[in-house]
Coordinates of C-alpha atoms in Angstrom, one line a residue:
M1 CA -0.2 0.2 -0.1
K2 CA 2.8 2.5 0.2
S3 CA 4.2 1.8 -2.1
M4 CA 1.0 2.6 -4.3
N5 CA 0.0 6.2 -2.2
K6 CA 4.1 7.0 -3.6
L7 CA 3.1 5.1 -7.0
L8 CA 0.4 8.0 -7.0
L9 CA 2.0 10.8 -4.5
A10 CA 4.5 10.9 -8.1
L11 CA 3.1 10.5 -10.9
S12 CA 0.8 13.2 -10.1
F13 CA 3.8 15.2 -10.0
L14 CA 4.6 15.3 -13.3
V15 CA 0.7 15.6 -14.0
G16 CA 1.8 19.1 -11.8
I17 CA 4.6 19.9 -14.0
V18 CA 3.0 19.5 -17.4
T19 CA 0.4 21.1 -15.7
A20 CA 2.0 24.2 -15.4
N21 CA 4.1 24.0 -18.1
S22 CA 0.8 24.1 -20.9
Q23 CA -0.3 27.6 -18.6
T24 CA 3.3 29.1 -18.9
P25 CA 4.3 30.4 -21.8
W26 CA 7.8 29.3 -22.2
V27 CA 10.5 31.7 -22.8
A28 CA 13.8 30.7 -22.8
P29 CA 16.1 33.4 -20.3
K30 CA 18.2 36.7 -21.5
S31 CA 21.5 35.3 -21.3
A32 CA 20.2 32.2 -24.3
D33 CA 19.6 36.0 -26.8
A34 CA 22.9 36.8 -27.2
I35 CA 24.5 33.3 -28.4
S36 CA 25.3 34.1 -31.8
N37 CA 23.9 31.3 -34.6
P38 CA 27.8 30.1 -36.4
L39 CA 26.1 28.7 -39.4
K40 CA 23.0 32.1 -40.0
N41 CA 22.2 32.2 -44.2
D42 CA 23.8 29.1 -44.8
L43 CA 22.1 27.4 -47.4
T44 CA 24.1 24.6 -47.0
A45 CA 22.9 23.9 -43.2
I46 CA 19.2 24.7 -43.9
K47 CA 19.5 21.9 -45.8
K48 CA 20.6 19.5 -43.3
G49 CA 18.9 20.8 -40.3
K50 CA 16.1 19.6 -43.2
A51 CA 17.4 16.3 -42.5
I52 CA 17.2 16.4 -38.9
F53 CA 13.7 18.3 -39.0
V54 CA 11.8 15.2 -40.6
Q55 CA 14.0 12.9 -38.5
F56 CA 12.4 14.3 -34.9
C57 CA 10.7 16.8 -35.0
A58 CA 7.7 15.9 -37.4
I59 CA 6.3 13.6 -35.9
C60 CA 5.0 16.3 -33.8
H61 CA 5.4 19.0 -35.2
G62 CA 4.4 18.2 -38.2
D63 CA 5.4 18.0 -41.3
K64 CA 5.7 21.4 -42.1
G65 CA 6.7 22.9 -39.0
K66 CA 3.3 23.9 -38.2
G67 CA 2.2 21.8 -35.3
D68 CA -0.3 19.1 -36.1
G69 CA 1.8 16.4 -36.1
L70 CA 0.2 12.9 -35.0
A71 CA 2.2 12.0 -31.9
G72 CA 0.9 15.6 -30.9
A73 CA -2.3 15.8 -31.1
A74 CA -2.1 13.9 -27.9
L75 CA 0.1 16.4 -26.5
N76 CA -0.1 19.3 -23.3
P77 CA 0.9 21.4 -24.0
K78 CA 0.6 21.6 -28.4
P79 CA 4.3 21.3 -30.3
A80 CA 5.1 24.3 -32.0
S81 CA 4.4 25.5 -34.9
F82 CA 6.9 27.1 -36.4
I83 CA 5.6 30.0 -38.8
T84 CA 4.0 32.2 -36.0
E85 CA 5.6 34.8 -36.0
K86 CA 5.0 34.5 -32.0
F87 CA 8.1 31.9 -32.9
L88 CA 9.3 33.7 -35.6
K89 CA 10.6 37.3 -33.3
Q90 CA 12.8 34.8 -31.3
T91 CA 16.2 35.2 -31.0
D92 CA 18.2 32.8 -32.9
G93 CA 19.8 32.1 -29.9
A94 CA 16.6 31.9 -27.5
I95 CA 15.3 28.8 -29.8
Y96 CA 19.0 27.4 -29.8
W97 CA 18.3 26.7 -26.0
K98 CA 14.8 25.9 -25.9
L99 CA 15.9 22.4 -28.2
T100 CA 19.4 22.6 -26.0
E101 CA 16.9 22.4 -23.1
G102 CA 13.9 20.9 -23.2
R103 CA 11.0 21.3 -21.4
P104 CA 8.4 18.6 -21.2
P105 CA 6.9 17.4 -23.1
M106 CA 9.3 18.1 -25.4
A107 CA 12.9 16.5 -25.0
G108 CA 15.9 17.8 -24.8
Y109 CA 18.7 17.5 -27.1
K110 CA 21.4 18.9 -25.5
E111 CA 22.2 14.4 -25.6
T112 CA 21.3 13.3 -28.9
L113 CA 22.5 16.4 -31.4
S114 CA 25.3 17.8 -31.6
E115 CA 26.2 21.5 -31.9
T116 CA 26.3 22.4 -34.6
Q117 CA 22.7 19.8 -36.0
R118 CA 20.6 22.3 -33.4
W119 CA 22.1 25.6 -34.9
Q120 CA 21.6 23.7 -38.1
L121 CA 17.9 22.4 -37.2
V122 CA 17.4 26.3 -35.8
N123 CA 18.8 27.4 -39.3
Y124 CA 15.9 24.9 -40.8
L125 CA 13.3 26.4 -38.5
K126 CA 13.9 30.1 -39.3
S127 CA 12.8 28.6 -42.9
L128 CA 10.5 27.4 -42.6
K129 CA 8.1 31.1 -42.9
K130 CA 9.7 31.5 -46.1

């Protein structure tokens, strides 16, 4: 019985975190705005970023980055759309920071993608509106 209570308490805690995250805007720290994109305007980086997007992101964010992927339908908060003004107003550094750190239900990619791959992905995401 004690282990069941501990499990229920842990699940309640996790649900609380996800619920809190779904109601709070996700804002990168101000220091992230100062991170400079070493691959800015690099067409090769955009092409490589697209391949990374297809492999890691499209399942939740959709093929066109509109936040309408199949796996994203069940998530709370819903996956971001990368073609909105709200997204595009973010600095490259803020987007890079979010990709790196993550926030439930979005994974962080610090261990999965290299720094270069994360910058390639930033460049591709910023190119989607065009």
